[in-house]
């Protein structure tokens, strides 16, 4: 079955630096890959979506890349701030057969930005 | 305000006592889905619905039922809850039939089964 892994459970960085989070997947070729932010006790909040035919997507300080050869997505937060501290989830969805509605999440990376 | 609402937010129940967690969205979204989130296991999809009267199993459907009689509502039913269903549950909706675009999540329902 498809597997999705986020490189680390926790990432600590200094304010102002760029945070880079990794999402790797195996066995299938997702049509779409999404990134969400989750704060403790709250539902995930959508950040960015990238399609299989796109290499990169940007939104303000956020950037996502998608390498279908490496089966990897990188999520970058530039000029990070303490308010960026949260858990970040990647999720992928397929585009074949009856699985279009099936969304698979990684376990998340908890980012802590220290002032 | 565009939102997904869930009720109840917190629930403590006993093994075997049927319960329903309601989910409603006011954005006219086609797609709705239920997830459970457990420490160390992450967010896992239980069931999803791509439209009214259309539902399908996610990765962990055992012990759960759903129905989609109206576009805005997608209740999650536990016919005979067991302690291993103690979890944090999220409902989500998405504007597209396939749900492959952004999902809007509800605030969560924390369920404890004793």
GROMACS .gro file of C-alpha atoms in nm:
model
  229
    1UNK     CA    1   0.000   0.000   0.000
    2UNK     CA    2   0.104   0.359  -0.039
    3UNK     CA    3   0.323   0.502   0.231
    4UNK     CA    4   0.397   0.862   0.314
    5UNK     CA    5   0.673   0.972   0.550
    6UNK     CA    6   0.775   1.307   0.690
    7UNK     CA    7   1.143   1.321   0.760
    8UNK     CA    8   1.137   1.406   1.125
    9UNK     CA    9   0.894   1.431   1.409
   10UNK     CA   10   1.041   1.759   1.529
   11UNK     CA   11   1.246   2.043   1.385
   12UNK     CA   12   1.391   2.328   1.589
   13UNK     CA   13   1.523   2.639   1.418
   14UNK     CA   14   1.617   2.995   1.499
   15UNK     CA   15   1.391   3.285   1.409
   16UNK     CA   16   1.476   3.433   1.071
   17UNK     CA   17   1.613   3.108   0.927
   18UNK     CA   18   1.451   2.897   0.659
   19UNK     CA   19   1.269   2.586   0.776
   20UNK     CA   20   1.271   2.294   0.535
   21UNK     CA   21   1.036   2.001   0.589
   22UNK     CA   22   1.044   1.683   0.384
   23UNK     CA   23   0.769   1.450   0.270
   24UNK     CA   24   0.855   1.121   0.098
   25UNK     CA   25   0.617   0.870  -0.050
   26UNK     CA   26   0.641   0.522  -0.198
   27UNK     CA   27   0.455   0.282  -0.422
   28UNK     CA   28   0.225   0.518  -0.605
   29UNK     CA   29   0.230   0.833  -0.808
   30UNK     CA   30   0.006   1.091  -0.646
   31UNK     CA   31  -0.178   1.338  -0.857
   32UNK     CA   32  -0.175   1.607  -0.590
   33UNK     CA   33   0.021   1.680  -0.280
   34UNK     CA   34  -0.102   1.917  -0.012
   35UNK     CA   35   0.047   2.079   0.297
   36UNK     CA   36  -0.146   2.168   0.610
   37UNK     CA   37  -0.069   2.341   0.935
   38UNK     CA   38  -0.211   2.211   1.263
   39UNK     CA   39  -0.204   2.387   1.597
   40UNK     CA   40  -0.254   2.187   1.920
   41UNK     CA   41  -0.615   2.080   1.970
   42UNK     CA   42  -0.733   2.228   1.643
   43UNK     CA   43  -0.818   2.103   1.296
   44UNK     CA   44  -0.559   2.121   1.016
   45UNK     CA   45  -0.556   2.434   0.801
   46UNK     CA   46  -0.478   2.413   0.431
   47UNK     CA   47  -0.164   2.593   0.313
   48UNK     CA   48  -0.061   2.487  -0.037
   49UNK     CA   49  -0.138   2.232  -0.307
   50UNK     CA   50   0.095   2.120  -0.585
   51UNK     CA   51   0.007   1.902  -0.882
   52UNK     CA   52   0.217   1.623  -1.028
   53UNK     CA   53   0.307   1.831  -1.333
   54UNK     CA   54   0.421   2.129  -1.125
   55UNK     CA   55   0.773   2.167  -0.990
   56UNK     CA   56   0.721   2.450  -0.747
   57UNK     CA   57   0.451   2.659  -0.585
   58UNK     CA   58   0.484   2.973  -0.373
   59UNK     CA   59   0.262   3.166  -0.138
   60UNK     CA   60   0.411   3.456   0.054
   61UNK     CA   61   0.691   3.306   0.271
   62UNK     CA   62   0.596   2.949   0.181
   63UNK     CA   63   0.736   2.740  -0.101
   64UNK     CA   64   0.660   2.382  -0.198
   65UNK     CA   65   0.849   2.167  -0.445
   66UNK     CA   66   0.742   1.835  -0.592
   67UNK     CA   67   0.991   1.589  -0.741
   68UNK     CA   68   0.807   1.288  -0.883
   69UNK     CA   69   1.136   1.118  -0.971
   70UNK     CA   70   1.261   1.131  -0.612
   71UNK     CA   71   0.904   1.084  -0.484
   72UNK     CA   72   0.955   1.377  -0.255
   73UNK     CA   73   0.808   1.713  -0.165
   74UNK     CA   74   0.993   1.986   0.022
   75UNK     CA   75   0.813   2.256   0.218
   76UNK     CA   76   1.004   2.573   0.296
   77UNK     CA   77   0.919   2.859   0.530
   78UNK     CA   78   1.153   3.151   0.475
   79UNK     CA   79   1.227   3.418   0.739
   80UNK     CA   80   1.062   3.196   0.998
   81UNK     CA   81   0.889   3.348   1.299
   82UNK     CA   82   0.785   3.205   1.638
   83UNK     CA   83   0.424   3.225   1.514
   84UNK     CA   84   0.516   2.962   1.253
   85UNK     CA   85   0.560   2.707   1.532
   86UNK     CA   86   0.308   2.429   1.467
   87UNK     CA   87   0.282   2.079   1.327
   88UNK     CA   88   0.293   2.060   0.949
   89UNK     CA   89   0.126   1.775   0.764
   90UNK     CA   90   0.166   1.661   0.408
   91UNK     CA   91  -0.109   1.472   0.231
   92UNK     CA   92  -0.138   1.309  -0.105
   93UNK     CA   93  -0.424   1.200  -0.323
   94UNK     CA   94  -0.428   0.966  -0.617
   95UNK     CA   95  -0.594   1.011  -0.952
   96UNK     CA   96  -0.685   0.665  -1.064
   97UNK     CA   97  -0.959   0.408  -1.033
   98UNK     CA   98  -1.185   0.464  -0.738
   99UNK     CA   99  -0.925   0.630  -0.520
  100UNK     CA  100  -0.965   0.992  -0.615
  101UNK     CA  101  -1.132   1.075  -0.287
  102UNK     CA  102  -0.883   0.892  -0.070
  103UNK     CA  103  -0.647   1.135   0.100
  104UNK     CA  104  -0.344   1.000   0.287
  105UNK     CA  105  -0.165   1.207   0.549
  106UNK     CA  106   0.186   1.189   0.685
  107UNK     CA  107   0.232   1.187   1.060
  108UNK     CA  108   0.354   1.544   1.064
  109UNK     CA  109   0.661   1.742   1.162
  110UNK     CA  110   0.644   1.962   1.469
  111UNK     CA  111   0.827   2.286   1.396
  112UNK     CA  112   0.953   2.507   1.678
  113UNK     CA  113   1.093   2.849   1.592
  114UNK     CA  114   1.296   3.002   1.873
  115UNK     CA  115   1.327   3.380   1.909
  116UNK     CA  116  -1.899   3.262   0.827
  117UNK     CA  117  -1.790   2.969   0.612
  118UNK     CA  118  -1.724   2.677   0.838
  119UNK     CA  119  -1.745   2.309   0.924
  120UNK     CA  120  -1.914   2.237   1.254
  121UNK     CA  121  -1.904   1.920   1.459
  122UNK     CA  122  -2.109   1.813   1.757
  123UNK     CA  123  -2.043   1.720   2.023
  124UNK     CA  124  -1.694   1.856   2.077
  125UNK     CA  125  -1.626   1.622   2.367
  126UNK     CA  126  -1.792   1.291   2.444
  127UNK     CA  127  -1.730   1.023   2.705
  128UNK     CA  128  -1.930   0.706   2.658
  129UNK     CA  129  -1.930   0.338   2.746
  130UNK     CA  130  -1.857   0.036   2.533
  131UNK     CA  131  -2.147  -0.069   2.315
  132UNK     CA  132  -2.361   0.240   2.345
  133UNK     CA  133  -2.445   0.367   1.997
  134UNK     CA  134  -2.347   0.724   1.923
  135UNK     CA  135  -2.354   0.972   1.638
  136UNK     CA  136  -2.117   1.260   1.576
  137UNK     CA  137  -2.269   1.521   1.350
  138UNK     CA  138  -2.086   1.721   1.087
  139UNK     CA  139  -2.229   2.010   0.889
  140UNK     CA  140  -2.080   2.253   0.638
  141UNK     CA  141  -2.230   2.575   0.502
  142UNK     CA  142  -2.007   2.613   0.194
  143UNK     CA  143  -2.208   2.400  -0.049
  144UNK     CA  144  -1.914   2.164  -0.082
  145UNK     CA  145  -1.949   1.842  -0.279
  146UNK     CA  146  -1.692   1.639  -0.087
  147UNK     CA  147  -1.690   1.551   0.282
  148UNK     CA  148  -1.471   1.321   0.483
  149UNK     CA  149  -1.408   1.184   0.832
  150UNK     CA  150  -1.067   1.132   0.990
  151UNK     CA  151  -0.937   1.010   1.320
  152UNK     CA  152  -0.612   1.130   1.471
  153UNK     CA  153  -0.411   0.924   1.717
  154UNK     CA  154  -0.068   0.987   1.869
  155UNK     CA  155   0.201   0.818   1.665
  156UNK     CA  156  -0.042   0.723   1.389
  157UNK     CA  157  -0.130   1.060   1.249
  158UNK     CA  158  -0.447   1.151   1.065
  159UNK     CA  159  -0.624   0.857   0.901
  160UNK     CA  160  -0.925   0.869   0.674
  161UNK     CA  161  -1.232   0.672   0.787
  162UNK     CA  162  -1.492   0.741   0.516
  163UNK     CA  163  -1.546   1.000   0.249
  164UNK     CA  164  -1.833   1.112   0.031
  165UNK     CA  165  -1.792   1.264  -0.312
  166UNK     CA  166  -2.155   1.368  -0.333
  167UNK     CA  167  -2.501   1.306  -0.189
  168UNK     CA  168  -2.575   0.934  -0.155
  169UNK     CA  169  -2.217   0.848  -0.258
  170UNK     CA  170  -1.985   0.724   0.016
  171UNK     CA  171  -1.667   0.519   0.014
  172UNK     CA  172  -1.428   0.364   0.262
  173UNK     CA  173  -1.105   0.528   0.361
  174UNK     CA  174  -0.816   0.350   0.528
  175UNK     CA  175  -0.978   0.265   0.864
  176UNK     CA  176  -1.355   0.215   0.813
  177UNK     CA  177  -1.408  -0.081   1.048
  178UNK     CA  178  -1.655  -0.006   1.327
  179UNK     CA  179  -1.793   0.308   1.164
  180UNK     CA  180  -2.088   0.398   0.945
  181UNK     CA  181  -2.172   0.712   0.755
  182UNK     CA  182  -2.456   0.848   0.549
  183UNK     CA  183  -2.492   1.144   0.313
  184UNK     CA  184  -2.858   1.220   0.265
  185UNK     CA  185  -2.808   1.595   0.231
  186UNK     CA  186  -2.521   1.787   0.085
  187UNK     CA  187  -2.443   1.981   0.401
  188UNK     CA  188  -2.448   1.694   0.655
  189UNK     CA  189  -2.225   1.392   0.696
  190UNK     CA  190  -2.280   1.216   1.030
  191UNK     CA  191  -2.043   0.954   1.167
  192UNK     CA  192  -2.211   0.664   1.344
  193UNK     CA  193  -2.051   0.422   1.588
  194UNK     CA  194  -2.301   0.139   1.629
  195UNK     CA  195  -2.113  -0.035   1.909
  196UNK     CA  196  -1.819   0.176   2.025
  197UNK     CA  197  -1.513   0.007   2.170
  198UNK     CA  198  -1.218   0.150   2.366
  199UNK     CA  199  -0.993   0.135   2.057
  200UNK     CA  200  -1.218   0.398   1.900
  201UNK     CA  201  -1.109   0.649   2.161
  202UNK     CA  202  -0.960   0.921   1.945
  203UNK     CA  203  -0.979   1.276   1.813
  204UNK     CA  204  -1.215   1.290   1.515
  205UNK     CA  205  -1.220   1.550   1.240
  206UNK     CA  206  -1.471   1.614   0.970
  207UNK     CA  207  -1.363   1.798   0.655
  208UNK     CA  208  -1.518   1.927   0.336
  209UNK     CA  209  -1.380   2.028  -0.002
  210UNK     CA  210  -1.529   2.220  -0.294
  211UNK     CA  211  -1.456   1.957  -0.559
  212UNK     CA  212  -1.617   1.622  -0.617
  213UNK     CA  213  -1.291   1.439  -0.577
  214UNK     CA  214  -1.177   1.629  -0.270
  215UNK     CA  215  -0.836   1.670  -0.418
  216UNK     CA  216  -0.826   2.040  -0.354
  217UNK     CA  217  -0.804   2.210  -0.020
  218UNK     CA  218  -0.996   2.058   0.265
  219UNK     CA  219  -1.165   2.263   0.534
  220UNK     CA  220  -1.156   2.092   0.871
  221UNK     CA  221  -1.395   2.114   1.161
  222UNK     CA  222  -1.278   2.182   1.518
  223UNK     CA  223  -1.264   1.816   1.615
  224UNK     CA  224  -1.454   1.583   1.847
  225UNK     CA  225  -1.263   1.418   2.128
  226UNK     CA  226  -1.421   1.081   2.199
  227UNK     CA  227  -1.343   0.859   2.496
  228UNK     CA  228  -1.491   0.510   2.514
  229UNK     CA  229  -1.458   0.336   2.852
   0.00000   0.00000   0.00000
